[in-house]
Short mmCIF file of C-alpha atoms and ligand atoms in Angstrom, two decimals:
data_model
loop_
_atom_site.label_atom_id
_atom_site.label_comp_id
_atom_site.label_asym_id
_atom_site.label_seq_id
_atom_site.Cartn_x
_atom_site.Cartn_y
_atom_site.Cartn_z
CA UNK A 596 23.36 22.94 47.30
CA UNK A 597 22.18 21.42 50.54
CA UNK A 598 23.81 22.55 53.78
CA UNK A 599 25.05 19.34 55.43
CA UNK A 600 27.77 20.57 57.74
CA UNK A 601 27.85 22.88 60.73
CA UNK A 602 30.90 24.39 62.40
CA UNK A 603 30.78 24.91 66.15
CA UNK A 604 33.62 27.12 67.34
CA UNK A 605 34.05 26.32 71.05
CA UNK A 606 37.74 27.12 71.46
CA UNK A 607 37.47 30.53 73.14
CA UNK A 608 38.75 31.15 76.65
CA UNK A 609 35.43 32.30 78.10
CA UNK A 610 37.09 34.97 80.22
CA UNK A 611 33.81 36.72 81.02
CA UNK A 612 32.78 33.64 82.98
CA UNK A 613 35.98 33.29 85.01
CA UNK A 614 36.82 31.77 87.42
CA UNK A 615 34.60 28.73 86.61
CA UNK A 616 35.94 28.63 83.04
CA UNK A 617 39.41 27.86 84.42
CA UNK A 618 38.23 24.25 84.66
CA UNK A 619 34.83 24.02 82.93
CA UNK A 620 34.39 25.21 79.33
CA UNK A 621 31.57 27.77 79.22
CA UNK A 622 29.84 25.62 76.57
CA UNK A 623 29.52 22.88 79.21
CA UNK A 624 27.95 25.08 81.89
CA UNK A 625 24.58 23.49 82.64
CA UNK A 626 21.26 24.98 81.71
CA UNK A 627 19.26 22.75 84.06
CA UNK A 628 20.79 19.28 83.57
CA UNK A 629 22.18 19.69 80.07
CA UNK A 630 25.19 21.67 78.86
CA UNK A 631 24.61 24.87 76.93
CA UNK A 632 26.17 23.44 73.78
CA UNK A 633 23.68 20.57 73.68
CA UNK A 634 20.84 23.01 73.02
CA UNK A 635 22.82 24.38 70.07
CA UNK A 636 23.50 20.88 68.75
CA UNK A 637 19.83 19.99 69.06
CA UNK A 638 19.03 23.03 66.94
CA UNK A 639 21.51 21.93 64.24
CA UNK A 640 20.19 18.37 64.18
CA UNK A 641 16.54 19.43 64.19
CA UNK A 642 17.41 21.63 61.22
CA UNK A 643 18.70 18.61 59.28
CA UNK A 644 22.47 19.14 59.67
CA UNK A 645 24.21 15.90 60.63
CA UNK A 646 27.94 16.57 60.35
CA UNK A 647 29.22 18.68 63.20
CA UNK A 648 32.71 20.15 63.07
CA UNK A 649 33.89 21.22 66.53
CA UNK A 650 36.72 23.74 66.77
CA UNK A 651 38.26 23.00 70.12
CA UNK A 652 41.36 23.99 72.07
CA UNK A 653 43.32 22.83 75.08
CA UNK A 654 41.00 21.91 77.96
CA UNK A 655 37.91 21.71 75.75
CA UNK A 656 38.08 17.96 75.11
CA UNK A 657 35.37 17.38 77.72
CA UNK A 658 32.87 18.82 75.23
CA UNK A 659 33.60 15.93 72.89
CA UNK A 660 33.72 13.41 75.78
CA UNK A 661 30.18 14.39 76.72
CA UNK A 662 28.90 12.99 73.41
CA UNK A 663 31.06 9.82 73.52
CA UNK A 664 29.75 6.39 74.42
CA UNK A 665 30.61 5.52 78.04
CA UNK A 666 30.28 1.74 78.21
CA UNK A 667 31.09 1.57 81.95
CA UNK A 668 28.35 4.03 82.80
CA UNK A 669 25.91 2.17 80.55
CA UNK A 670 26.57 -1.18 82.23
CA UNK A 671 26.46 0.39 85.71
CA UNK A 672 23.04 1.93 85.02
CA UNK A 673 21.83 -1.31 83.42
CA UNK A 674 22.94 -3.46 86.38
CA UNK A 675 21.20 -1.12 88.82
CA UNK A 676 18.02 -1.17 86.75
CA UNK A 677 18.12 2.59 86.19
CA UNK A 678 16.48 2.36 82.78
CA UNK A 679 15.26 5.96 82.62
CA UNK A 680 18.74 7.32 83.23
CA UNK A 681 20.22 4.81 80.80
CA UNK A 682 17.88 6.06 78.09
CA UNK A 683 18.80 9.68 78.84
CA UNK A 684 22.51 8.89 78.57
CA UNK A 685 22.03 6.90 75.35
CA UNK A 686 20.06 9.72 73.82
CA UNK A 687 23.01 12.10 74.32
CA UNK A 688 25.61 9.57 73.21
CA UNK A 689 23.77 8.72 69.99
CA UNK A 690 22.81 12.28 69.13
CA UNK A 691 25.59 13.25 66.72
CA UNK A 692 25.90 11.18 63.55
CA UNK A 693 29.24 12.51 62.24
CA UNK A 694 31.55 14.43 64.54
CA UNK A 695 34.79 16.05 63.36
CA UNK A 696 37.20 17.61 65.81
CA UNK A 697 39.63 20.32 64.73
CA UNK A 698 42.06 22.10 67.05
CA UNK A 699 42.60 25.82 67.19
CA UNK A 700 46.00 25.87 68.88
CA UNK A 701 45.94 29.57 69.79
CA UNK A 702 42.69 31.47 70.48
CA UNK A 703 43.11 34.08 67.77
CA UNK A 704 39.48 35.02 67.44
CA UNK A 705 36.27 33.75 65.90
CA UNK A 706 37.46 34.43 62.34
CA UNK A 707 40.55 32.30 62.93
CA UNK A 708 38.49 29.54 64.57
CA UNK A 709 36.22 29.27 61.52
CA UNK A 710 39.20 29.23 59.16
CA UNK A 711 40.42 26.10 61.01
CA UNK A 712 37.39 24.28 59.55
CA UNK A 713 38.36 24.84 55.90
CA UNK A 714 39.63 21.30 55.22
CA UNK A 715 36.72 19.66 56.97
CA UNK A 716 34.10 21.81 55.22
CA UNK A 717 35.50 21.49 51.70
CA UNK A 718 33.75 23.28 48.86
CA UNK A 719 30.18 23.36 50.06
CA UNK A 720 28.04 25.90 51.92
CA UNK A 721 28.03 25.40 55.66
CA UNK A 722 26.44 26.68 58.85
CA UNK A 723 28.17 28.19 61.86
CA UNK A 724 26.55 28.06 65.28
CA UNK A 725 28.17 29.65 68.31
CA UNK A 726 28.23 27.28 71.24
CA UNK A 727 27.28 29.91 73.80
CA UNK A 728 24.37 31.51 71.93
CA UNK A 729 21.01 29.81 72.43
CA UNK A 730 17.96 30.61 70.36
CA UNK A 731 14.65 29.24 71.57
CA UNK A 732 12.49 29.21 68.45
CA UNK A 733 9.91 27.08 66.71
CA UNK A 734 10.90 26.20 64.02
CA UNK A 735 14.54 26.25 65.15
CA UNK A 736 16.49 29.35 64.10
CA UNK A 737 18.83 27.46 61.76
CA UNK A 738 15.86 25.75 60.11
CA UNK A 739 14.23 29.12 59.43
CA UNK A 740 17.52 30.31 57.96
CA UNK A 741 18.01 27.24 55.77
CA UNK A 742 14.63 27.81 54.20
CA UNK A 743 15.47 31.43 53.40
CA UNK A 744 18.92 30.39 52.22
CA UNK A 745 17.54 27.75 49.82
CA UNK A 746 15.35 30.27 48.06
CA UNK A 747 18.07 32.95 48.00
CA UNK A 748 20.61 30.54 46.56
CA UNK A 749 18.35 29.89 43.56
CA UNK A 750 18.60 33.60 42.68
CA UNK A 751 22.02 34.65 43.92
CA UNK A 752 25.25 32.72 43.42
CA UNK A 753 27.63 32.24 46.38
CA UNK A 754 25.22 33.95 48.75
CA UNK A 755 25.66 33.98 52.55
CA UNK A 756 23.10 34.57 55.27
CA UNK A 757 23.50 35.87 58.81
CA UNK A 758 20.94 35.93 61.62
CA UNK A 759 20.30 39.25 63.36
CA UNK A 760 18.07 40.45 66.15
CA UNK A 761 16.91 43.85 67.32
CA UNK A 762 18.79 44.96 70.41
CA UNK A 763 18.30 47.92 72.70
CA UNK A 764 20.33 51.01 71.73
CA UNK A 765 22.00 51.17 75.13
CA UNK A 766 23.63 47.75 74.55
CA UNK A 767 24.57 48.31 70.93
CA UNK A 768 28.31 48.61 71.59
CA UNK A 769 28.42 44.92 72.61
CA UNK A 770 27.54 43.69 69.12
CA UNK A 771 28.40 43.55 65.45
CA UNK A 772 25.76 45.80 63.86
CA UNK A 773 24.58 45.68 60.26
CA UNK A 774 23.62 48.38 57.81
CA UNK A 775 21.71 47.50 54.67
CA UNK A 776 18.68 47.65 52.47
CA UNK A 777 15.46 45.82 53.30
CA UNK A 778 14.52 43.52 50.43
CA UNK A 779 11.70 41.55 52.02
CA UNK A 780 10.00 41.24 55.37
CA UNK A 781 12.76 40.08 57.77
CA UNK A 782 15.44 40.11 55.05
CA UNK A 783 18.08 42.78 54.57
CA UNK A 784 20.86 42.95 52.01
CA UNK A 785 23.97 43.91 53.95
CA UNK A 786 26.07 46.90 52.90
CA UNK A 787 28.19 47.34 56.01
CA UNK A 788 29.00 45.58 59.23
CA UNK A 789 30.22 47.70 62.14
CA UNK A 790 31.86 45.95 65.07
CA UNK A 791 30.80 47.27 68.50
CA UNK A 792 29.81 50.83 67.49
CA UNK A 793 28.95 53.64 69.89
CA UNK A 794 25.14 54.18 69.95
CA UNK A 795 25.44 57.50 68.08
CA UNK A 796 27.47 55.84 65.31
CA UNK A 797 25.41 52.67 64.94
CA UNK A 798 23.67 52.47 61.54
CA UNK A 799 20.81 50.35 62.96
CA UNK A 800 19.93 48.34 66.03
CA UNK A 801 20.19 45.03 64.18
CA UNK A 802 22.85 42.91 65.86
CA UNK A 803 24.50 39.80 64.47
CA UNK A 804 23.74 36.72 66.56
CA UNK A 805 25.61 33.43 66.57
CA UNK A 806 24.03 31.79 63.50
CA UNK A 807 25.45 31.97 59.98
CA UNK A 808 25.26 30.17 56.64
CA UNK A 809 28.36 30.79 54.55
CA UNK A 810 29.45 30.10 51.05
CA UNK A 811 32.96 28.55 51.29
CA UNK A 812 34.36 31.70 49.65
CA UNK A 813 34.39 33.12 53.21
CA UNK A 814 37.63 31.14 53.79
CA UNK A 815 39.44 33.23 51.13
CA UNK A 816 38.42 36.37 52.98
CA UNK A 817 39.34 35.00 56.41
CA UNK A 818 42.87 34.51 55.07
CA UNK A 819 43.11 38.11 53.92
CA UNK A 820 41.95 40.08 56.97
CA UNK A 821 44.42 41.62 59.41
CA UNK A 822 44.72 40.64 63.04
CA UNK A 823 43.24 43.32 65.30
CA UNK A 824 44.07 43.30 69.02
CA UNK A 825 45.35 39.74 68.72
CA UNK A 826 42.19 38.44 66.99
CA UNK A 827 40.91 37.82 63.47
CA UNK A 828 37.38 39.22 63.44
CA UNK A 829 34.74 37.38 61.45
CA UNK A 830 32.97 40.69 60.80
CA UNK A 831 36.07 42.01 58.97
CA UNK A 832 35.92 39.06 56.58
CA UNK A 833 32.19 39.59 56.01
CA UNK A 834 32.77 43.29 55.25
CA UNK A 835 35.56 42.47 52.77
CA UNK A 836 33.35 39.87 51.12
CA UNK A 837 30.54 42.45 50.69
CA UNK A 838 32.99 45.13 49.48
CA UNK A 839 34.17 42.77 46.74
CA UNK A 840 30.68 42.14 45.43
CA UNK A 841 29.46 39.03 47.25
CA UNK A 842 25.89 39.23 48.41
CA UNK A 843 25.36 38.71 52.13
CA UNK A 844 21.90 38.92 53.66
CA UNK A 845 20.74 39.39 57.21
CA UNK A 846 17.72 37.47 58.42
CA UNK A 847 15.72 38.83 61.32
CA UNK A 848 15.03 35.53 63.04
CA UNK A 849 11.97 34.64 65.07
CA UNK A 850 12.56 33.40 68.60
CA UNK A 851 14.27 34.44 71.81
CA UNK A 852 18.04 34.53 71.91
CA UNK A 853 20.26 34.13 74.97
CA UNK A 854 23.94 34.91 75.34
CA UNK A 855 25.16 32.43 77.92
CA UNK A 856 28.71 33.80 77.78
CA UNK A 857 28.15 36.41 80.50
CA UNK A 858 26.69 36.20 84.04
CA UNK A 859 23.40 38.00 83.41
CA UNK A 860 22.75 36.26 80.11
CA UNK A 861 23.54 32.87 81.60
CA UNK A 862 21.24 33.47 84.54
CA UNK A 863 18.37 34.58 82.26
CA UNK A 864 18.88 31.46 80.14
CA UNK A 865 18.46 29.21 83.17
CA UNK A 866 15.31 31.05 84.27
CA UNK A 867 13.85 30.85 80.76
CA UNK A 868 14.39 27.12 80.38
CA UNK A 869 13.25 26.47 83.95
CA UNK A 870 9.95 28.18 83.10
CA UNK A 871 9.47 25.72 80.21
CA UNK A 872 9.41 22.85 82.70
CA UNK A 873 6.15 22.87 84.72
CA UNK A 874 7.80 21.41 87.85
CA UNK A 875 10.66 23.88 87.85
CA UNK A 876 8.30 26.74 87.03
CA UNK A 877 6.37 25.93 90.20
CA UNK A 878 9.61 25.90 92.18
CA UNK A 879 10.54 29.30 90.76
CA UNK A 880 7.09 30.77 91.45
CA UNK A 881 7.01 29.62 95.04
CA UNK A 882 10.59 30.80 95.56
CA UNK A 883 9.71 34.28 94.22
CA UNK A 884 6.56 34.45 96.36
CA UNK A 885 8.55 33.71 99.51
CA UNK A 886 11.66 35.70 98.67
CA UNK A 887 10.11 38.79 97.01
CA UNK A 888 6.43 38.50 98.09
CA UNK A 889 5.38 38.54 94.41
P1 UTP B 1630 33.28 34.84 72.39
O1 UTP B 1630 34.05 36.08 72.22
O2 UTP B 1630 31.90 34.93 72.93
O3 UTP B 1630 34.05 33.77 73.27
O4 UTP B 1630 33.29 34.05 71.02
P2 UTP B 1630 35.29 33.87 74.22
O5 UTP B 1630 36.41 34.57 73.56
O6 UTP B 1630 35.51 32.47 74.68
O7 UTP B 1630 34.66 34.71 75.43
P3 UTP B 1630 35.23 35.83 76.40
O8 UTP B 1630 35.00 37.11 75.64
O9 UTP B 1630 36.67 35.53 76.68
O10 UTP B 1630 34.36 35.72 77.59
C1 UTP B 1630 32.15 33.42 70.46
C2 UTP B 1630 32.40 31.95 70.19
O11 UTP B 1630 33.58 31.76 69.44
C3 UTP B 1630 34.44 30.84 70.05
C4 UTP B 1630 34.03 30.82 71.53
O12 UTP B 1630 34.33 29.56 72.11
C5 UTP B 1630 32.56 31.14 71.48
O13 UTP B 1630 31.76 29.96 71.35
N1 UTP B 1630 35.84 31.26 69.85
C6 UTP B 1630 36.24 32.52 70.17
C7 UTP B 1630 36.76 30.36 69.36
O14 UTP B 1630 36.41 29.18 69.05
N2 UTP B 1630 38.05 30.74 69.21
C8 UTP B 1630 38.48 31.99 69.52
O15 UTP B 1630 39.68 32.28 69.35
C9 UTP B 1630 37.54 32.90 70.03
#
């Protein structure tokens, strides 16, 4: 079955980026002149997914506003003859074909946020992309995954697929780590998922990143997991699903991944995307020469 829908949970509080996230959702923090979440949406659209289901909360409405048509702005830019800017604005406003907005009234974790999408998703497989995780890859990360998913789903019923990347052992306790059996190059059948393990207890250095393709059976498991420290953890639902015989695979994706949800990660993201723009790369080089004599 084709994956037509993607869920974007953007309802979290973004506490690691306080104080700015008091007033600006972290998914709207700009990487150059576009918000973080737009890169994620571009990835979904370039991968062929046209229905985007946003899980939002209080104060996050600006994320939706960004993709709305602003007729006043359009006529202002038109009157002033600012055609280039008008085209840029139109491109953003016409980007998303079908947008569904669902509210998560209380931020009870990623697992809870995804469960909010049950009605909107229905009974078909769907993707989940985290709005603060960027993956710069060609082909886009989700597209790579959809290809792997299509061939897996011919062999395995109700299969799910999760993207992972290798992380350094010293940072392992920041991630959900998988344990499993390699079945193909870049493909692992998951046996266990361990949330934020100590390095000596981690079964591997393969960390889950913010890209998933789920069979809708995940919703049954999200309803059954307990709340831990005020949150429903997605990894608990994945573990339960595996324990009860559902096959879940991890795909070691190609590309570079950035976590924009913390200061260092956000800063690295900006530097990376600046270096992809020849003009900004020159600015960065000359800045570094002057500032650091390098
Ligand atoms: P994070 O844990 O990175 O987001 O969740 P957070 O909770 O906003 O961040 P901190 O830890 O307080 O800094 C990953 C994604 O899941 C969403 C977030 O918006 C983010 O995109 N999320 C998280 C929800 O939609 N709802 C939640 O209850 C929690």
